[in-house]
Backbone as a chain_set.jsonl record, in Angstrom:
{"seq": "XXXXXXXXXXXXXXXXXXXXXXXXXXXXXXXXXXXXXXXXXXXXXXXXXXXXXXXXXXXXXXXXXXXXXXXXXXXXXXXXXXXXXXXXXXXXXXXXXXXXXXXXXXXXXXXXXXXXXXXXXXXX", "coords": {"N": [[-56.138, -59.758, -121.915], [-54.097, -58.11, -120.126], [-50.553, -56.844, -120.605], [-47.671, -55.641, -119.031], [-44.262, -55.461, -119.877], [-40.598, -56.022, -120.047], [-39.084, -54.605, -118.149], [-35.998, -55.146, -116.143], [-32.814, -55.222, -115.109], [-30.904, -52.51, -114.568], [-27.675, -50.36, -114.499], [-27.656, -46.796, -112.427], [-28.605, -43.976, -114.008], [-28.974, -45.233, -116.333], [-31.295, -46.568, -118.762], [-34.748, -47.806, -120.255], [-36.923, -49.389, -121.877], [-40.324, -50.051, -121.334], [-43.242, -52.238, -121.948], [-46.729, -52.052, -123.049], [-48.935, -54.686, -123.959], [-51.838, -54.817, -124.882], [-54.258, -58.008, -125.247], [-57.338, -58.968, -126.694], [-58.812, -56.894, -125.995], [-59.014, -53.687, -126.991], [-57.11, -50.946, -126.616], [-57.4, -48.674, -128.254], [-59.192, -46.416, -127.411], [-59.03, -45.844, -124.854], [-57.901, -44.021, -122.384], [-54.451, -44.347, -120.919], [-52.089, -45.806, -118.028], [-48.921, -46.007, -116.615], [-48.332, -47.199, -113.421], [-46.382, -47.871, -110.498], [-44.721, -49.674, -108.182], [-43.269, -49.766, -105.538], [-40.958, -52.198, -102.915], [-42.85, -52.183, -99.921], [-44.077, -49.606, -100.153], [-46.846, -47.745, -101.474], [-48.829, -48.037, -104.335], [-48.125, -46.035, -107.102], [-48.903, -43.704, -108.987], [-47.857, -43.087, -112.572], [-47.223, -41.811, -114.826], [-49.55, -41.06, -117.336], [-50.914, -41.044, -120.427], [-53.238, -40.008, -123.362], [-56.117, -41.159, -124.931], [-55.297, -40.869, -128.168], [-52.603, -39.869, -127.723], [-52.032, -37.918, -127.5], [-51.718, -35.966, -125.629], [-50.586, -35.729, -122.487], [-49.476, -36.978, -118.991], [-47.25, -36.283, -116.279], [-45.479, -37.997, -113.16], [-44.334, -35.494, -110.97], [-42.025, -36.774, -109.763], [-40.729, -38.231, -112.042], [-40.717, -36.685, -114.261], [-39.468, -35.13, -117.188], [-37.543, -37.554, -117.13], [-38.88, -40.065, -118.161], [-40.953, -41.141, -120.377], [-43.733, -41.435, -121.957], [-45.846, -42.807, -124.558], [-47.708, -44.454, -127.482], [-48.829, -46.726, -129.528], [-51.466, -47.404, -131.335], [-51.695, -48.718, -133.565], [-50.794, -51.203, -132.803], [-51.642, -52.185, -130.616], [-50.654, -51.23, -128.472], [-48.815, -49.554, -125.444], [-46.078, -47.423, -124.27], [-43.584, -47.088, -122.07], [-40.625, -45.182, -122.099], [-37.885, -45.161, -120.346], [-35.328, -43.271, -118.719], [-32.249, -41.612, -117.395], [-31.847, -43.439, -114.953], [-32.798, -44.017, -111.739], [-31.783, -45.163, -108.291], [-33.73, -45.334, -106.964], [-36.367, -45.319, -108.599], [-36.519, -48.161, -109.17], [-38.773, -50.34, -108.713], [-42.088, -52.467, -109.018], [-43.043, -52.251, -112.108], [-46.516, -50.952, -113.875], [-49.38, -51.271, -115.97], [-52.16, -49.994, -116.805], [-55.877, -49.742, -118.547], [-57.463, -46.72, -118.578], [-61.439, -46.121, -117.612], [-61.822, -43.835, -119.561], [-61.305, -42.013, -121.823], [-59.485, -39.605, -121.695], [-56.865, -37.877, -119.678], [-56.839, -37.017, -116.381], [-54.914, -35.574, -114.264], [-55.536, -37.498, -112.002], [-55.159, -40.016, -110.314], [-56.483, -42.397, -109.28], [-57.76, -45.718, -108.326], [-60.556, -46.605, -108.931], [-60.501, -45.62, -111.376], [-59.853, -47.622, -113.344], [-60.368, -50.358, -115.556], [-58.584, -52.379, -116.349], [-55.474, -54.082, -115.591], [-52.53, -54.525, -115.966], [-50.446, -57.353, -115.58], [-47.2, -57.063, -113.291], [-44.593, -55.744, -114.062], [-40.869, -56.189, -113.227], [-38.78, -53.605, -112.413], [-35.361, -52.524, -111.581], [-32.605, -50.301, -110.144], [-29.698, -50.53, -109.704], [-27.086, -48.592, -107.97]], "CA": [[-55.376, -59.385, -120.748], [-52.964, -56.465, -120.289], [-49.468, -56.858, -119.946], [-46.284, -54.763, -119.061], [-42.767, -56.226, -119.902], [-39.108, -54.964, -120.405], [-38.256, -54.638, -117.073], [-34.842, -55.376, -115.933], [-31.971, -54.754, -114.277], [-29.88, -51.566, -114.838], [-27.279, -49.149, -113.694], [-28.315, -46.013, -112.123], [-28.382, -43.826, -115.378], [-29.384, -46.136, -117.824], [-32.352, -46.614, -119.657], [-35.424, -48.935, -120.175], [-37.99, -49.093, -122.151], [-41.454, -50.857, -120.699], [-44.245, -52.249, -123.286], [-47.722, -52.282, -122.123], [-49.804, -55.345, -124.786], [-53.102, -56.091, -124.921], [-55.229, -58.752, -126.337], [-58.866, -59.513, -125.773], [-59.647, -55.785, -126.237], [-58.6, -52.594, -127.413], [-56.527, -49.855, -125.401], [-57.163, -47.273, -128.85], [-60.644, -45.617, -127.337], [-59.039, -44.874, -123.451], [-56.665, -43.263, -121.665], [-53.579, -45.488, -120.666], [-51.592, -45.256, -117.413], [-48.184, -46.685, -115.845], [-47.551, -47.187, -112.318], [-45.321, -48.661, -110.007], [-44.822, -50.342, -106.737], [-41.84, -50.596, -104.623], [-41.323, -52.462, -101.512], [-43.093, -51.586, -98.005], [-44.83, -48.177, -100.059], [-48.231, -47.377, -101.652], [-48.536, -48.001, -105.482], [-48.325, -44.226, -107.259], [-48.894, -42.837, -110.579], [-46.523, -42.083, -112.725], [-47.754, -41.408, -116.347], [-50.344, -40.966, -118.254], [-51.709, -41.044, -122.111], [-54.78, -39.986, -123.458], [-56.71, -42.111, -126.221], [-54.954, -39.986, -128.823], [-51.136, -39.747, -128.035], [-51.53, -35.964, -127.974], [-51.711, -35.348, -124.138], [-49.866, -36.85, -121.426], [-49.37, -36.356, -117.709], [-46.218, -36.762, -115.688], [-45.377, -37.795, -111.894], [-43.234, -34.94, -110.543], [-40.575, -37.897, -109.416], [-40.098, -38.782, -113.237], [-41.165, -35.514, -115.381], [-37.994, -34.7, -118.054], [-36.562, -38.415, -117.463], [-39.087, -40.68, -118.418], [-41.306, -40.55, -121.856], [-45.082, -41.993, -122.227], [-46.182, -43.192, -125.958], [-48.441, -45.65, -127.321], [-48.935, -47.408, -131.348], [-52.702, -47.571, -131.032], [-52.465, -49.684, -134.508], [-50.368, -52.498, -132.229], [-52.416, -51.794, -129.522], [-49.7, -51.686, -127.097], [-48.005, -48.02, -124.922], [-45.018, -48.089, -123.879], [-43.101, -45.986, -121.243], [-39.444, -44.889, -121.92], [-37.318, -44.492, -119.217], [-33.478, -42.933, -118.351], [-31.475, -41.677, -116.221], [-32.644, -44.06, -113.857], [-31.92, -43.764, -110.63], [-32.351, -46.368, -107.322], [-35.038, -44.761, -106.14], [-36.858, -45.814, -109.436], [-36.818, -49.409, -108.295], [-40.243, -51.023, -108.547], [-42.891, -53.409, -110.281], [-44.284, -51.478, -112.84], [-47.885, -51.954, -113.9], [-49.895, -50.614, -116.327], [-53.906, -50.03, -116.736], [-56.544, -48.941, -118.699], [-58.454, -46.218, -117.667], [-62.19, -46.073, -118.326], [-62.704, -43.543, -120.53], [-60.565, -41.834, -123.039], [-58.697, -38.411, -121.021], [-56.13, -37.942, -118.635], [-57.296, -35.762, -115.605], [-54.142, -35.833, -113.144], [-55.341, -37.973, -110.962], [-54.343, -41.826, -110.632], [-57.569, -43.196, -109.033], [-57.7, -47.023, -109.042], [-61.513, -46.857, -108.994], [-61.18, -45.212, -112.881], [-59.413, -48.264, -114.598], [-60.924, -51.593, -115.461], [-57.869, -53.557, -116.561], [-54.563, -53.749, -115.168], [-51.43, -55.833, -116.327], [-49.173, -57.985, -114.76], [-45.903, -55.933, -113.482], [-42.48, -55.775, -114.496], [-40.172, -55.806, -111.907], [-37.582, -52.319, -112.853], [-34.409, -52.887, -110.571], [-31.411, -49.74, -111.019], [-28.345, -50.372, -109.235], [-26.125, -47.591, -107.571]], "C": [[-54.388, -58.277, -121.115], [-51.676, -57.211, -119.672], [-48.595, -56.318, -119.791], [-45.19, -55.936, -119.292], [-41.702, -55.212, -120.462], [-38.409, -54.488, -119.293], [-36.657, -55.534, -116.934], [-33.947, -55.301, -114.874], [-30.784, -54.049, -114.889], [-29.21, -50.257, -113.955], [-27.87, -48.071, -113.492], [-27.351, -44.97, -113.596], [-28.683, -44.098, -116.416], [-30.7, -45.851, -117.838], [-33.42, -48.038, -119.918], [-36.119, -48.575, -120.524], [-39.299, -50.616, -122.23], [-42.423, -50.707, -122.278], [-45.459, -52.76, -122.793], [-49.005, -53.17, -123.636], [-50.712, -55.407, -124.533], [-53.498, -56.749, -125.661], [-56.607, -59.25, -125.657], [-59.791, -58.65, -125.984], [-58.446, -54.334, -126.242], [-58.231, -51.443, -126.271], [-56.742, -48.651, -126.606], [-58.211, -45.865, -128.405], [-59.912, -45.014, -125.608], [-57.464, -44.786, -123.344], [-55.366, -44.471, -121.073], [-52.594, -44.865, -119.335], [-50.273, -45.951, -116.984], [-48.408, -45.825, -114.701], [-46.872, -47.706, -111.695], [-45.222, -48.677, -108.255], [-43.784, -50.374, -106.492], [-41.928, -50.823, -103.343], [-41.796, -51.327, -100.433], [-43.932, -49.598, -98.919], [-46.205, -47.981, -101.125], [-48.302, -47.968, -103.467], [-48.436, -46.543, -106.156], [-48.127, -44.041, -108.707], [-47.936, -42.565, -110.926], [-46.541, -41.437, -113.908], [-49.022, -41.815, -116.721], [-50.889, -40.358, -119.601], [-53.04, -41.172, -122.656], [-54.919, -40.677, -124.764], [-56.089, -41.603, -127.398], [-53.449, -40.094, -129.234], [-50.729, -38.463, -127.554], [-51.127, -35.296, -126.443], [-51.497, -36.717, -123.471], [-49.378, -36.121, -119.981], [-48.024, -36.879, -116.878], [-46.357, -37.26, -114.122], [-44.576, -36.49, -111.541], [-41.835, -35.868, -110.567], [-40.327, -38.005, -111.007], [-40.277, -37.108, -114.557], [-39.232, -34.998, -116.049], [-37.257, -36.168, -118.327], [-37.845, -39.39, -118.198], [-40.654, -39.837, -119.545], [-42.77, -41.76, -122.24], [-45.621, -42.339, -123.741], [-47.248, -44.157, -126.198], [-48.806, -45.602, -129.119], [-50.722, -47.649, -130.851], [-52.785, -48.885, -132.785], [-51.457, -51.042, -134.267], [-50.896, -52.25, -130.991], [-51.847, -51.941, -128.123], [-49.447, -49.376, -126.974], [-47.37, -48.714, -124.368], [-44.674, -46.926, -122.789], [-41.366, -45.782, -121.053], [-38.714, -44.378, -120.908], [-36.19, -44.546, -119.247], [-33.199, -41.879, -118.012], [-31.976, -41.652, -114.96], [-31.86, -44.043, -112.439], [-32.378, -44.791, -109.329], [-33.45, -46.128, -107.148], [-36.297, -45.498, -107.169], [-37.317, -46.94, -109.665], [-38.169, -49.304, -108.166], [-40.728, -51.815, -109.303], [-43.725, -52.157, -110.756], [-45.523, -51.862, -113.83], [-48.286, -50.806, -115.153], [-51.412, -50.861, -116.614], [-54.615, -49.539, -117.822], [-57.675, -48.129, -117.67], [-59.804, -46.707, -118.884], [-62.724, -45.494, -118.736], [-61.303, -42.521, -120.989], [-59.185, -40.208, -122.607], [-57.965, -38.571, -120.325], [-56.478, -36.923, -117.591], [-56.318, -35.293, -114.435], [-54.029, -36.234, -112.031], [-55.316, -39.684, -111.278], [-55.83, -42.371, -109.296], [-57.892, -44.25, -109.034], [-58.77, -47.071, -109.105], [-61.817, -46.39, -111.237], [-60.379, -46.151, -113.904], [-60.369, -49.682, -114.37], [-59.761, -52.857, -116.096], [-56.355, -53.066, -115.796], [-53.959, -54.905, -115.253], [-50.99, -56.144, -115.077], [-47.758, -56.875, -114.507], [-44.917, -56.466, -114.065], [-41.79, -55.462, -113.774], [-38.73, -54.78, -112.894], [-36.474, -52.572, -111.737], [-33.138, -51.49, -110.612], [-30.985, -49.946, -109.062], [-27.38, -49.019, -108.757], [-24.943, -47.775, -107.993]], "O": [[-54.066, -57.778, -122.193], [-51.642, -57.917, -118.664], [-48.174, -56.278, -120.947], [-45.314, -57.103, -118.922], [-41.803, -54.129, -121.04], [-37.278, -54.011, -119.387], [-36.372, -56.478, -117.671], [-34.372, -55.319, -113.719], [-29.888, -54.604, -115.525], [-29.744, -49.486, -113.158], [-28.822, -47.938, -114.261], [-26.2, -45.069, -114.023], [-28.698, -43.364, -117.403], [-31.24, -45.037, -117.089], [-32.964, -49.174, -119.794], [-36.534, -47.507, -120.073], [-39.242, -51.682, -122.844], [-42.464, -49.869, -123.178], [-45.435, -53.807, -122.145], [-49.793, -52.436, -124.232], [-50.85, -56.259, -123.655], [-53.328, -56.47, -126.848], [-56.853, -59.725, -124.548], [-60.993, -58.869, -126.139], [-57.393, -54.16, -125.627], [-58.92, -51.148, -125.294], [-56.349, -47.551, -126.219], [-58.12, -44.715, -128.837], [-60.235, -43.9, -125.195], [-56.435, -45.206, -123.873], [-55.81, -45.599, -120.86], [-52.272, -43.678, -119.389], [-50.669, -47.116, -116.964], [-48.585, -44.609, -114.619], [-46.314, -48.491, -112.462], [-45.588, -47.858, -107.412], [-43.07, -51.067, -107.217], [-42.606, -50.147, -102.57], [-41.397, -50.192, -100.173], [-44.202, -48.63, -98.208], [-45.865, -48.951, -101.803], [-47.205, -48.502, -103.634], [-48.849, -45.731, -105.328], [-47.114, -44.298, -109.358], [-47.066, -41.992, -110.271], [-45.829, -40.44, -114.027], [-49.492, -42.904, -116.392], [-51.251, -39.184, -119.675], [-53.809, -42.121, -122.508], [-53.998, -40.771, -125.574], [-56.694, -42.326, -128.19], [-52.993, -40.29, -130.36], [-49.616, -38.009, -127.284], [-50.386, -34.333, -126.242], [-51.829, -37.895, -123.605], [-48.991, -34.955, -119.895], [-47.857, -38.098, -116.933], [-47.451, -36.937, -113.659], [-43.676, -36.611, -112.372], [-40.837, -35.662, -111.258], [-39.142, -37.691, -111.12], [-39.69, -36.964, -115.63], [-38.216, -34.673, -115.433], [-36.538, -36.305, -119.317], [-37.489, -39.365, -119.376], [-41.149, -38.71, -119.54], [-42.563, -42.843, -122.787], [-45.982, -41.183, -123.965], [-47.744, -44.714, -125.219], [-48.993, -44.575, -129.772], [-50.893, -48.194, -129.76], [-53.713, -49.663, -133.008], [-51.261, -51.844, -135.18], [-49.965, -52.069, -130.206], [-52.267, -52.472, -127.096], [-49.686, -48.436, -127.732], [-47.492, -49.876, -123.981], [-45.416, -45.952, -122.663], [-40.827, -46.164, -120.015], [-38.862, -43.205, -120.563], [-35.645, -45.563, -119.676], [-33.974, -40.979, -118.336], [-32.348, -40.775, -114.181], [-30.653, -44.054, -112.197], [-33.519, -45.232, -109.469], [-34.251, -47.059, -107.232], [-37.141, -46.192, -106.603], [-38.382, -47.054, -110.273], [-38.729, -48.36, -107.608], [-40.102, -52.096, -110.325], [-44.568, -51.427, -110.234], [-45.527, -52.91, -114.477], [-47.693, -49.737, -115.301], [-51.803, -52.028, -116.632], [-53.943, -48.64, -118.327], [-58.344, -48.459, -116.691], [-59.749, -47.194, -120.013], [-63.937, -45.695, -118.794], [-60.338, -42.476, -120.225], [-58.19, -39.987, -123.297], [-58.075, -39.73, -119.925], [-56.386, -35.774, -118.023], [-56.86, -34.598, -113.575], [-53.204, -35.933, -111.169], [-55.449, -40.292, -112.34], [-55.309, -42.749, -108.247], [-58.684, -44.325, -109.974], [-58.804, -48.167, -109.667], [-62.723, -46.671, -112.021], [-60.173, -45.772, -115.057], [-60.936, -50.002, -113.325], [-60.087, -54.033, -116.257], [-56.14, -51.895, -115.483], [-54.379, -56.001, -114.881], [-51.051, -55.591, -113.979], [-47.375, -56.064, -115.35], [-44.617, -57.595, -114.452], [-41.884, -54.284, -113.429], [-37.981, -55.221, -113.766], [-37.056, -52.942, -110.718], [-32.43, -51.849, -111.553], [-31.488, -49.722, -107.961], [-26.963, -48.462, -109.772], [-24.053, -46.975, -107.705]]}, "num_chains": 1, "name": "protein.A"}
């Protein structure tokens, strides 16, 4: 199973960093993605990491604040985030895709696993 955790609750500003585990099967061969949900609106892309480390894709909404990674020999990515702001507010999720690139688009038909969320909370 896949899981995200590290969610929280923090001031607007602060910082958080999300950890995306698996066990069962390997995230080192594909592409890895967070996204995130907040009430009453769509789910939406927000990063992505290719099998590698080397290439990574931003949302607009987060590009400069938040920071995509991944240990392929703990077979976890993670997704650094700060200076968070309300708006930021959501469950965030993360997936594999199925197959090893990032192409800039967030497609739910191109992953085959997808964690549990983490509810992110920032405060005003």
């Amino acid at each position: 199973q896949l899981q995200a955790s590290g969610g929280g609750l923090v001031q607007s500003g602060g910082s958080l960093r999300l950890s995306c585990g698996a066990s069962g099967f390997t995230l080192a061969a594909y592409a890895i993605d967070w996204f995130r949900q907040a009430p009453g609106k769509e789910r939406e892309g927000v990063s992505c990491i290719d099998y590698s480390g080397r290439s990574t894709i931003y949302a607009d909404s987060v590009k400069g604040r938040f920071t995509i990674s991944r240990d392929n020999t703990k077979n976890t990515a993670y997704l650094q985030m700060t200076s968070l702001k309300p708006e930021d507010t959501a469950v965030y999720y993360c997936a594999r895709r199925t197959y090893s690139t990032c192409n800039g688009y967030f497609h739910r038909s191109d992953y085959d696993y997808w964690g549990r969320g983490t509810q992110v909370t920032v405060s005003s």
